Amino acid sequence: MLSLLGFLLIVLIKPYYRQDRIKTIETISDTIESLLLKDNVNKYDIDNTAKLVIGNNVCTIIVNENGNEIYSSDSLGQLCMLDKKVTIGEESYIIKNEPEKFIEMLKKESSFTTTLYSDITDTEMIMYGEQFKGNLANYYLAINTPLEPVESYINFILNQYLYIALFVIGVSLVVAFFLAKRISKPIVKMKKEANKLAQGNYDAKFESKSFSEINDLANTLDDATEKLSQVNELRKDLVANVSHDIKTPLTMIQAYAEMIKDISGDDPIKRNEHLDVILKETEYLNKLVTDMSELSKLQSGIIEINRDNFDFKECTNKVIELLKQLLVEKNIKLVSNLDDAVLYADEIKISQVIYNFLSNAIKHSNNNSEIEVNIIDDEEKVRLEVIDHGEGISEEALPYIWDRYYKVDKKFNRTVNSTGLGLAIAKAILEAHNAKYGVTSKIGEGSTFYFELSKDYEEE
Ligand code: ADP
């Protein structure tokens, strides 16, 4: 921008000055004409005309019919051509000394403009002449002004331009330096964090206190990091699960099959014992694969929720019936207080949740203890709770039990009904129903699992 400005300044200064001079001559001649045609010319008018001449780099003279000078002013001094020999038309003369020649010329032409060359300034000058017909007499006006700015004037402007340009460049550099630093600093920091992320370090933090666009980018990257970290955790879980929960039963199946082949093939009692182990392990594998596929279908929305009106109390009783055998085995007393309630939900899926809550309660209760199942119907919602007095869950483990593959007891502890996916499936079902759900638990005292379904869904 500065270069463009400089270029335009240098190229345009001369034509612009020329234009300005011609305009000035017209203004001065108009002013003087109106002054001469006035009836009463006072000192104030003359002063104003002088000011106009002095302020505009011209010299001027007015003579009357007799060649007597009636007005003159000069802001050019040495440069003024009115007292120097000039060639106008075919004649050469000094206007001030030989006004009759000047008058004679104007009588013929009434006005003229001619360009002269000044040896003193090495520039072109303009000489303008005009005849005015006044009320009483005729007047003859000559105006002289340089057509180009003198070299010193150009130099002055260019010098000024240079100082201003240097100043602007200096200020811009300082401002640019600080701006660039403010913008680039957070980006450099983000790049470092992104490198960390690229190396698999999910502790990368992009948070930034900078411009809003950079803050937005940092927040988006932080979200992406969190999601990536979750995916990574899931992947690790999956690998751990495959190697633990799938590989172990497979190894068992292989070992027992080999045992039947080599040792117990001919012994019906031992063979049946070994075949039972193989069947139990395949049953577990089957359940695990079913749970895994159901959970991923639920989470990806492939399985739809088929809502309908159903009797919640009856549905809960059916689930209790299914688990009766387990209760008997552990001699657990089940106390149920079930309000009558009709729900508008997916009956099969809700049964699955109740089954999971109740079977967990049985698994984690001691023999000869008691489990309570309640349905509480209030105005707005229906709440189901399963209360056990078993081992309970520690405060640290509580937030994680709804995650897939999470088991509080990580040591080898595999039963057909323990895949670590039960609560994750329950969570997905309850969230699809927009249900409120949760657990309160104290280690050594027992746990209460509950969910609440709003009655808004109930169809008339
Ligand atoms: P699992 O198939 O292992 O039971 P879940 O997802 O149903 O998997 O439960 C996750 C974990 O939560 C269980 O491994 C267990 O440690 C804990 N848990 C669930 N219900 C109870 C309960 N009633 N009492 C104590 N711990 C429980």
Coordinates of C-alpha atoms and ligand atoms in Angstrom, one line a residue:
M1 CA 0.0 0.0 0.0
L2 CA 2.8 2.3 0.9
S3 CA 4.6 1.6 -2.4
L4 CA 1.5 2.2 -4.4
L5 CA 0.9 5.4 -2.5
G6 CA 4.5 6.6 -3.2
F7 CA 4.2 5.6 -6.9
L8 CA 1.0 7.5 -7.3
L9 CA 2.4 10.5 -5.5
I10 CA 5.5 10.7 -7.8
V11 CA 3.6 10.1 -11.0
L12 CA 0.5 12.3 -10.2
I13 CA 2.1 15.3 -8.5
K14 CA 2.9 17.1 -11.8
P15 CA -0.4 16.7 -13.7
Y16 CA -2.3 17.4 -10.5
Y17 CA -0.3 20.6 -9.9
R18 CA -0.9 21.7 -13.5
Q19 CA -4.6 21.2 -13.0
D20 CA -4.6 23.1 -9.8
R21 CA -2.7 26.1 -11.4
I22 CA -5.2 26.5 -14.2
K23 CA -8.0 26.4 -11.7
T24 CA -6.3 29.0 -9.5
I25 CA -5.8 31.4 -12.5
E26 CA -9.5 31.1 -13.3
T27 CA -10.5 31.8 -9.6
I28 CA -8.1 34.8 -9.4
S29 CA -9.2 36.3 -12.6
D30 CA -12.9 35.9 -11.6
T31 CA -12.3 37.5 -8.3
I32 CA -10.4 40.4 -9.8
E33 CA -13.1 40.9 -12.4
S34 CA -15.9 41.1 -9.9
L35 CA -13.8 43.5 -7.9
L36 CA -13.2 45.8 -10.8
L37 CA -16.9 45.8 -11.7
K38 CA -17.9 46.8 -8.2
D39 CA -19.0 50.4 -7.7
N40 CA -17.3 50.9 -4.3
V41 CA -14.1 49.0 -4.0
N42 CA -13.0 49.1 -0.4
K43 CA -9.7 48.2 1.4
Y44 CA -11.2 44.9 2.6
D45 CA -11.8 43.7 -1.1
I46 CA -8.3 44.6 -2.1
D47 CA -6.8 42.8 1.0
N48 CA -8.8 39.7 0.1
T49 CA -7.5 39.7 -3.5
A50 CA -4.0 40.1 -2.3
K51 CA -4.4 37.2 0.1
L52 CA -5.7 35.1 -2.7
V53 CA -2.6 35.9 -4.9
I54 CA -0.1 35.5 -2.1
G55 CA -1.6 32.2 -0.9
N56 CA -1.5 30.8 -4.4
N57 CA 2.0 31.2 -5.8
V58 CA 1.2 33.7 -8.5
C59 CA 2.1 37.3 -9.5
T60 CA -0.4 39.6 -11.0
I61 CA -0.7 43.1 -12.4
I62 CA -3.6 45.2 -13.6
V63 CA -3.1 48.3 -15.8
N64 CA -5.6 50.8 -17.1
E65 CA -6.1 52.1 -20.6
N66 CA -3.1 54.5 -20.2
G67 CA -0.8 51.8 -19.1
N68 CA -0.7 52.9 -15.5
E69 CA -0.4 50.2 -12.9
I70 CA -3.6 50.2 -10.8
Y71 CA -3.0 47.0 -8.9
S72 CA -0.2 44.5 -8.5
S73 CA 0.7 41.7 -6.1
D74 CA 3.4 39.1 -6.1
S75 CA 4.1 35.9 -4.2
L76 CA 6.7 34.6 -6.7
G77 CA 9.4 37.2 -6.1
Q78 CA 12.4 36.5 -8.3
L79 CA 10.5 33.9 -10.3
C80 CA 7.8 36.4 -11.5
M81 CA 8.0 36.8 -15.3
L82 CA 6.1 40.1 -15.4
D83 CA 9.3 42.1 -15.1
K84 CA 11.3 39.9 -17.4
K85 CA 11.4 39.7 -21.1
V86 CA 8.9 37.2 -22.5
T87 CA 7.7 36.2 -25.9
I88 CA 3.9 36.4 -26.3
G89 CA 2.7 35.6 -29.8
E90 CA 5.2 37.2 -32.2
E91 CA 6.5 39.9 -29.9
S92 CA 9.0 39.9 -27.1
Y93 CA 8.7 42.5 -24.3
I94 CA 8.6 43.1 -20.5
I95 CA 5.0 43.5 -19.5
K96 CA 5.6 45.8 -16.6
N97 CA 7.9 48.1 -18.6
E98 CA 6.0 48.1 -21.9
P99 CA 2.3 47.8 -20.9
E100 CA 1.2 49.4 -24.2
K101 CA 2.3 46.3 -26.1
F102 CA 0.4 44.1 -23.7
I103 CA -2.8 46.3 -24.0
E104 CA -2.5 46.3 -27.7
M105 CA -2.4 42.5 -27.7
L106 CA -5.5 42.2 -25.5
K107 CA -7.4 44.7 -27.6
K108 CA -7.0 42.2 -30.4
E109 CA -7.7 39.0 -28.5
S110 CA -9.5 40.0 -25.3
S111 CA -7.8 37.1 -23.4
F112 CA -4.8 34.7 -24.0
T113 CA -3.0 31.9 -22.2
T114 CA 0.5 31.1 -23.1
T115 CA 3.2 28.8 -21.8
L116 CA 6.7 30.1 -21.1
Y117 CA 9.9 28.6 -20.0
S118 CA 11.7 29.9 -17.0
D119 CA 15.5 29.6 -16.9
I120 CA 15.6 30.3 -13.2
T121 CA 13.4 27.4 -12.1
D122 CA 13.9 25.2 -15.1
T123 CA 10.1 24.7 -15.3
E124 CA 7.3 25.8 -17.5
M125 CA 5.3 28.9 -16.5
I126 CA 1.9 30.0 -17.6
M127 CA 1.1 33.6 -18.6
Y128 CA -2.5 34.6 -18.7
G129 CA -3.9 37.9 -20.0
E130 CA -7.5 39.3 -20.0
Q131 CA -9.2 42.5 -20.8
F132 CA -12.1 43.6 -18.5
K133 CA -14.6 46.1 -19.5
G134 CA -15.3 48.1 -16.3
N135 CA -18.1 50.7 -15.7
L136 CA -15.9 53.7 -16.5
A137 CA -12.8 52.2 -18.2
N138 CA -11.1 49.1 -19.5
Y139 CA -8.6 47.2 -17.4
Y140 CA -5.9 44.7 -18.5
L141 CA -4.9 41.8 -16.2
A142 CA -1.9 39.6 -16.4
I143 CA -1.4 36.6 -14.2
N144 CA 1.8 34.5 -14.1
T145 CA 2.3 31.2 -12.2
P146 CA 4.6 28.2 -12.5
L147 CA 3.0 25.2 -14.2
E148 CA 5.0 22.6 -12.3
P149 CA 5.9 22.5 -8.7
V150 CA 9.4 23.6 -8.1
E151 CA 11.9 20.9 -7.3
S152 CA 12.2 21.8 -3.7
Y153 CA 8.5 21.5 -3.3
I154 CA 8.5 18.0 -4.8
N155 CA 11.5 17.1 -2.6
F156 CA 9.7 18.3 0.5
I157 CA 6.6 16.2 -0.3
L158 CA 8.7 13.1 -1.0
N159 CA 10.8 13.6 2.1
Q160 CA 7.6 13.9 4.1
Y161 CA 6.3 10.8 2.4
L162 CA 9.5 8.9 3.3
Y163 CA 9.3 9.8 7.0
I164 CA 5.7 8.9 7.2
A165 CA 6.3 5.6 5.3
L166 CA 9.1 4.7 7.7
F167 CA 7.0 5.6 10.7
V168 CA 4.1 3.5 9.4
I169 CA 6.4 0.5 8.6
G170 CA 7.9 0.7 12.1
V171 CA 4.5 0.8 13.8
S172 CA 3.1 -2.0 11.5
L173 CA 6.1 -4.2 12.3
V174 CA 5.6 -3.8 16.0
V175 CA 1.9 -4.4 15.8
A176 CA 2.4 -7.3 13.4
F177 CA 5.0 -8.9 15.7
F178 CA 2.7 -8.8 18.7
L179 CA -0.4 -9.9 16.7
A180 CA 1.5 -12.8 15.1
K181 CA 2.9 -13.8 18.5
R182 CA -0.6 -13.8 20.0
I183 CA -2.1 -15.8 17.1
S184 CA 0.8 -18.2 16.5
K185 CA 1.6 -19.0 20.1
P186 CA -1.6 -21.0 20.8
I187 CA -1.3 -22.7 17.4
V188 CA 2.2 -23.7 18.1
K189 CA 1.0 -25.1 21.5
M190 CA -1.8 -26.9 19.8
K191 CA 0.6 -28.4 17.3
K192 CA 2.7 -29.8 20.2
E193 CA -0.4 -31.3 21.8
A194 CA -1.5 -32.7 18.4
N195 CA 1.9 -34.4 18.1
K196 CA 1.3 -36.0 21.5
L197 CA -2.1 -37.2 20.3
A198 CA -0.6 -38.6 17.1
Q199 CA 1.7 -40.7 19.3
G200 CA -1.3 -42.1 21.1
N201 CA -1.1 -40.0 24.2
Y202 CA -4.7 -39.1 25.0
D203 CA -3.7 -36.7 27.8
A204 CA -3.2 -34.1 25.1
K205 CA -5.1 -30.9 26.2
F206 CA -5.9 -28.3 23.6
E207 CA -7.6 -25.7 25.9
S208 CA -6.6 -22.2 24.8
K209 CA -7.3 -18.7 26.0
S210 CA -7.0 -16.9 22.7
F211 CA -9.3 -15.6 19.9
S212 CA -12.7 -17.2 19.8
E213 CA -12.0 -19.1 16.6
I214 CA -8.9 -20.7 18.1
N215 CA -10.9 -21.4 21.3
D216 CA -13.6 -23.1 19.2
L217 CA -10.9 -25.2 17.5
A218 CA -9.3 -26.1 20.8
N219 CA -12.7 -27.2 22.2
T220 CA -13.4 -29.3 19.1
L221 CA -10.0 -30.9 19.3
D222 CA -10.5 -31.6 23.1
D223 CA -13.9 -33.3 22.3
A224 CA -12.2 -35.3 19.5
T225 CA -9.4 -36.4 21.9
E226 CA -12.0 -37.5 24.5
K227 CA -13.9 -39.5 21.9
L228 CA -10.7 -41.0 20.5
S229 CA -9.7 -41.9 24.0
Q230 CA -13.1 -43.6 24.6
V231 CA -12.7 -45.5 21.4
N232 CA -9.3 -46.5 22.5
E233 CA -10.5 -47.7 25.9
L234 CA -13.3 -49.7 24.2
R235 CA -10.8 -51.3 21.8
K236 CA -8.5 -52.2 24.8
D237 CA -11.6 -53.6 26.6
L238 CA -12.6 -55.6 23.6
V239 CA -9.1 -57.0 23.1
A240 CA -9.0 -57.9 26.8
N241 CA -12.4 -59.4 26.6
V242 CA -11.6 -61.5 23.6
S243 CA -8.4 -62.7 25.2
H244 CA -10.0 -63.4 28.5
D245 CA -13.7 -64.2 28.1
I246 CA -13.5 -65.9 24.7
K247 CA -10.1 -67.5 24.8
T248 CA -10.6 -69.1 28.3
P249 CA -13.7 -71.0 27.4
L250 CA -12.2 -72.0 24.0
T251 CA -9.1 -73.4 25.8
M252 CA -11.4 -75.2 28.2
I253 CA -13.4 -76.7 25.3
Q254 CA -10.3 -77.8 23.6
A255 CA -8.8 -79.3 26.7
Y256 CA -11.9 -81.2 27.6
A257 CA -12.5 -82.4 24.1
E258 CA -8.9 -83.8 24.1
M259 CA -9.5 -85.4 27.5
I260 CA -12.6 -87.2 26.1
K261 CA -10.6 -88.3 23.1
D262 CA -7.6 -89.6 25.0
I263 CA -8.9 -90.6 28.5
S264 CA -12.6 -90.5 29.2
G265 CA -14.0 -91.6 25.9
D266 CA -14.8 -95.1 27.1
D267 CA -15.9 -94.1 30.6
P268 CA -19.5 -92.9 30.4
I269 CA -19.5 -91.1 33.8
K270 CA -16.3 -89.2 33.3
R271 CA -17.1 -88.5 29.6
N272 CA -20.5 -87.0 30.6
E273 CA -18.8 -84.8 33.3
H274 CA -16.3 -83.6 30.7
L275 CA -19.1 -83.0 28.1
D276 CA -21.0 -81.0 30.6
V277 CA -18.0 -78.6 31.0
I278 CA -17.9 -78.3 27.2
L279 CA -21.6 -77.6 27.1
K280 CA -21.4 -75.0 29.9
E281 CA -18.5 -73.2 28.2
T282 CA -20.3 -73.2 24.8
E283 CA -23.4 -71.8 26.5
Y284 CA -21.3 -69.0 28.0
L285 CA -19.7 -68.2 24.7
N286 CA -23.1 -68.2 23.1
K287 CA -24.5 -65.7 25.7
L288 CA -21.4 -63.5 25.4
V289 CA -21.7 -63.3 21.6
T290 CA -25.5 -62.7 21.9
D291 CA -24.9 -59.9 24.5
M292 CA -22.1 -58.3 22.5
S293 CA -24.2 -58.2 19.4
E294 CA -27.3 -57.0 21.2
L295 CA -25.5 -54.2 22.9
S296 CA -23.9 -53.0 19.7
K297 CA -27.2 -53.1 17.9
L298 CA -28.9 -51.2 20.7
Q299 CA -26.1 -48.6 20.8
S300 CA -26.1 -48.1 17.1
G301 CA -29.9 -47.9 17.0
I302 CA -30.4 -51.0 14.8
I303 CA -32.8 -52.5 17.4
E304 CA -36.0 -50.5 17.6
I305 CA -38.0 -50.0 20.8
N306 CA -41.5 -51.4 20.3
R307 CA -43.7 -49.6 22.8
D308 CA -47.0 -50.9 23.8
N309 CA -49.3 -50.8 26.9
F310 CA -48.5 -53.7 29.2
D311 CA -49.1 -54.7 32.8
F312 CA -45.9 -53.9 34.6
K313 CA -46.7 -55.9 37.8
E314 CA -47.4 -59.0 35.7
C315 CA -44.2 -58.6 33.7
T316 CA -42.1 -58.2 36.9
N317 CA -43.7 -61.4 38.4
K318 CA -42.8 -63.3 35.2
V319 CA -39.2 -62.4 35.7
I320 CA -39.2 -63.4 39.3
E321 CA -40.7 -66.7 38.3
L322 CA -37.8 -67.2 35.8
L323 CA -35.3 -66.7 38.6
K324 CA -37.0 -68.8 41.2
Q325 CA -34.6 -71.7 40.8
L326 CA -31.6 -69.4 41.6
L327 CA -33.4 -68.0 44.7
V328 CA -34.1 -71.5 45.9
E329 CA -30.5 -72.6 45.4
K330 CA -29.2 -69.8 47.6
N331 CA -32.1 -69.9 49.9
I332 CA -32.8 -66.2 49.3
K333 CA -36.1 -64.8 50.5
L334 CA -37.7 -62.5 47.9
V335 CA -40.1 -59.8 49.3
S336 CA -42.1 -58.0 46.7
N337 CA -44.4 -55.0 47.0
L338 CA -45.7 -54.4 43.5
D339 CA -48.2 -51.6 42.8
D340 CA -50.5 -52.2 39.9
A341 CA -49.3 -50.1 36.9
V342 CA -49.7 -50.0 33.2
L343 CA -46.7 -48.9 31.2
Y344 CA -46.3 -47.8 27.7
A345 CA -42.9 -49.3 26.8
D346 CA -41.1 -52.2 25.2
E347 CA -42.2 -55.1 27.4
I348 CA -39.4 -57.5 26.3
K349 CA -36.7 -55.0 26.8
I350 CA -38.0 -53.8 30.2
S351 CA -38.2 -57.5 31.3
Q352 CA -34.5 -57.8 30.3
V353 CA -33.6 -54.9 32.6
I354 CA -35.5 -56.3 35.5
Y355 CA -34.0 -59.7 34.9
N356 CA -30.5 -58.2 34.9
F357 CA -31.1 -56.2 38.1
L358 CA -32.6 -59.2 39.9
S359 CA -30.0 -61.8 38.7
N360 CA -27.2 -59.4 39.7
A361 CA -28.8 -59.0 43.2
I362 CA -29.0 -62.8 43.6
K363 CA -25.4 -63.3 42.3
H364 CA -24.0 -60.7 44.7
S365 CA -26.2 -61.7 47.8
N366 CA -25.1 -64.2 50.4
N367 CA -27.0 -67.4 50.9
N368 CA -30.0 -67.1 53.3
S369 CA -30.3 -63.4 52.8
E370 CA -33.3 -61.3 51.6
I371 CA -34.0 -59.4 48.3
E372 CA -36.7 -56.8 48.0
V373 CA -38.5 -55.9 44.7
N374 CA -40.8 -52.8 44.7
I375 CA -43.0 -51.1 42.1
I376 CA -44.0 -47.7 43.3
D377 CA -46.6 -46.0 41.2
D378 CA -46.9 -42.2 41.9
E379 CA -48.8 -39.6 39.9
E380 CA -46.1 -38.9 37.2
K381 CA -43.9 -42.0 37.1
V382 CA -43.5 -45.6 38.0
R383 CA -40.4 -46.7 39.8
L384 CA -39.0 -50.2 40.1
E385 CA -36.3 -51.0 42.6
V386 CA -34.3 -54.1 43.5
I387 CA -32.8 -54.0 46.9
D388 CA -30.2 -56.6 48.0
H389 CA -28.2 -57.0 51.2
G390 CA -25.1 -58.5 49.6
E391 CA -21.6 -57.4 49.1
G392 CA -22.3 -53.9 47.8
I393 CA -20.2 -51.8 45.4
S394 CA -17.4 -49.5 46.3
E395 CA -17.7 -45.8 45.7
E396 CA -14.8 -45.8 43.2
A397 CA -16.4 -48.6 41.1
L398 CA -20.0 -47.2 41.2
P399 CA -19.6 -44.8 38.2
Y400 CA -18.2 -47.6 36.0
I401 CA -20.5 -50.5 36.5
W402 CA -22.8 -49.3 33.6
D403 CA -19.8 -49.5 31.2
R404 CA -19.5 -52.5 28.9
Y405 CA -17.2 -55.3 30.1
Y406 CA -16.8 -53.7 33.5
K407 CA -16.6 -56.2 36.3
V408 CA -15.7 -55.1 39.9
D409 CA -14.0 -58.3 40.5
K410 CA -11.5 -58.7 37.7
K411 CA -10.0 -62.0 38.8
F412 CA -11.0 -65.1 37.0
N413 CA -14.6 -65.4 37.9
R414 CA -16.7 -66.6 35.1
T415 CA -20.2 -67.9 35.3
V416 CA -22.6 -68.4 32.4
N417 CA -24.5 -65.3 33.5
S418 CA -21.6 -63.0 34.0
T419 CA -20.4 -61.3 30.8
G420 CA -19.9 -57.8 32.1
L421 CA -22.4 -56.6 29.6
G422 CA -25.7 -56.9 31.5
L423 CA -25.8 -53.4 33.0
A424 CA -24.4 -51.8 29.7
I425 CA -27.4 -53.4 27.9
A426 CA -29.8 -52.3 30.7
K427 CA -28.4 -48.7 30.4
A428 CA -28.9 -48.7 26.6
I429 CA -32.5 -49.9 27.0
L430 CA -33.3 -47.4 29.7
E431 CA -31.8 -44.5 27.8
A432 CA -33.7 -45.5 24.7
H433 CA -36.8 -45.2 26.9
N434 CA -35.6 -41.9 28.4
A435 CA -35.9 -43.5 31.8
K436 CA -34.2 -42.2 34.9
Y437 CA -32.0 -44.9 36.4
G438 CA -29.3 -45.4 39.0
V439 CA -27.9 -47.3 41.9
T440 CA -27.1 -46.5 45.6
S441 CA -24.8 -48.9 47.3
K442 CA -22.6 -49.3 50.3
I443 CA -19.8 -51.9 50.5
G444 CA -20.8 -54.7 52.9
E445 CA -24.4 -53.5 53.2
G446 CA -25.9 -54.1 49.8
S447 CA -27.2 -52.2 46.8
T448 CA -30.4 -50.7 45.4
F449 CA -30.8 -50.6 41.6
Y450 CA -33.7 -48.6 40.3
F451 CA -35.3 -47.1 37.2
E452 CA -38.2 -44.8 36.7
L453 CA -40.4 -44.5 33.7
S454 CA -42.5 -41.5 33.2
K455 CA -46.2 -42.1 32.6
D456 CA -46.4 -39.5 29.8
Y457 CA -46.0 -42.3 27.3
E458 CA -49.2 -44.0 28.4
E459 CA -51.7 -44.1 25.6
E460 CA -55.3 -43.5 26.3
Ligands
ADP1 P1 -22.0 -59.1 35.0 O1 -22.4 -59.9 33.8 O2 -20.6 -59.2 35.4 O3 -22.9 -59.2 36.2 P2 -23.1 -56.5 34.8 O4 -23.0 -55.4 33.8 O5 -24.5 -57.0 35.0 O6 -22.1 -57.6 34.5 O7 -22.6 -55.8 36.1 C1 -21.3 -55.2 36.2 C2 -20.6 -55.3 37.5 O8 -21.4 -54.5 38.5 C3 -20.6 -56.7 38.0 O9 -19.5 -57.4 37.6 C4 -20.6 -56.5 39.5 O10 -19.3 -56.3 39.9 C5 -21.3 -55.2 39.7 N1 -22.7 -55.4 40.2 C6 -23.8 -55.4 39.5 N2 -24.9 -55.6 40.3 C7 -24.4 -55.7 41.6 C8 -25.0 -55.9 42.9 N3 -26.4 -56.1 43.0 N4 -24.2 -56.0 43.9 C9 -22.9 -55.8 43.8 N5 -22.3 -55.6 42.6 C10 -23.0 -55.6 41.5

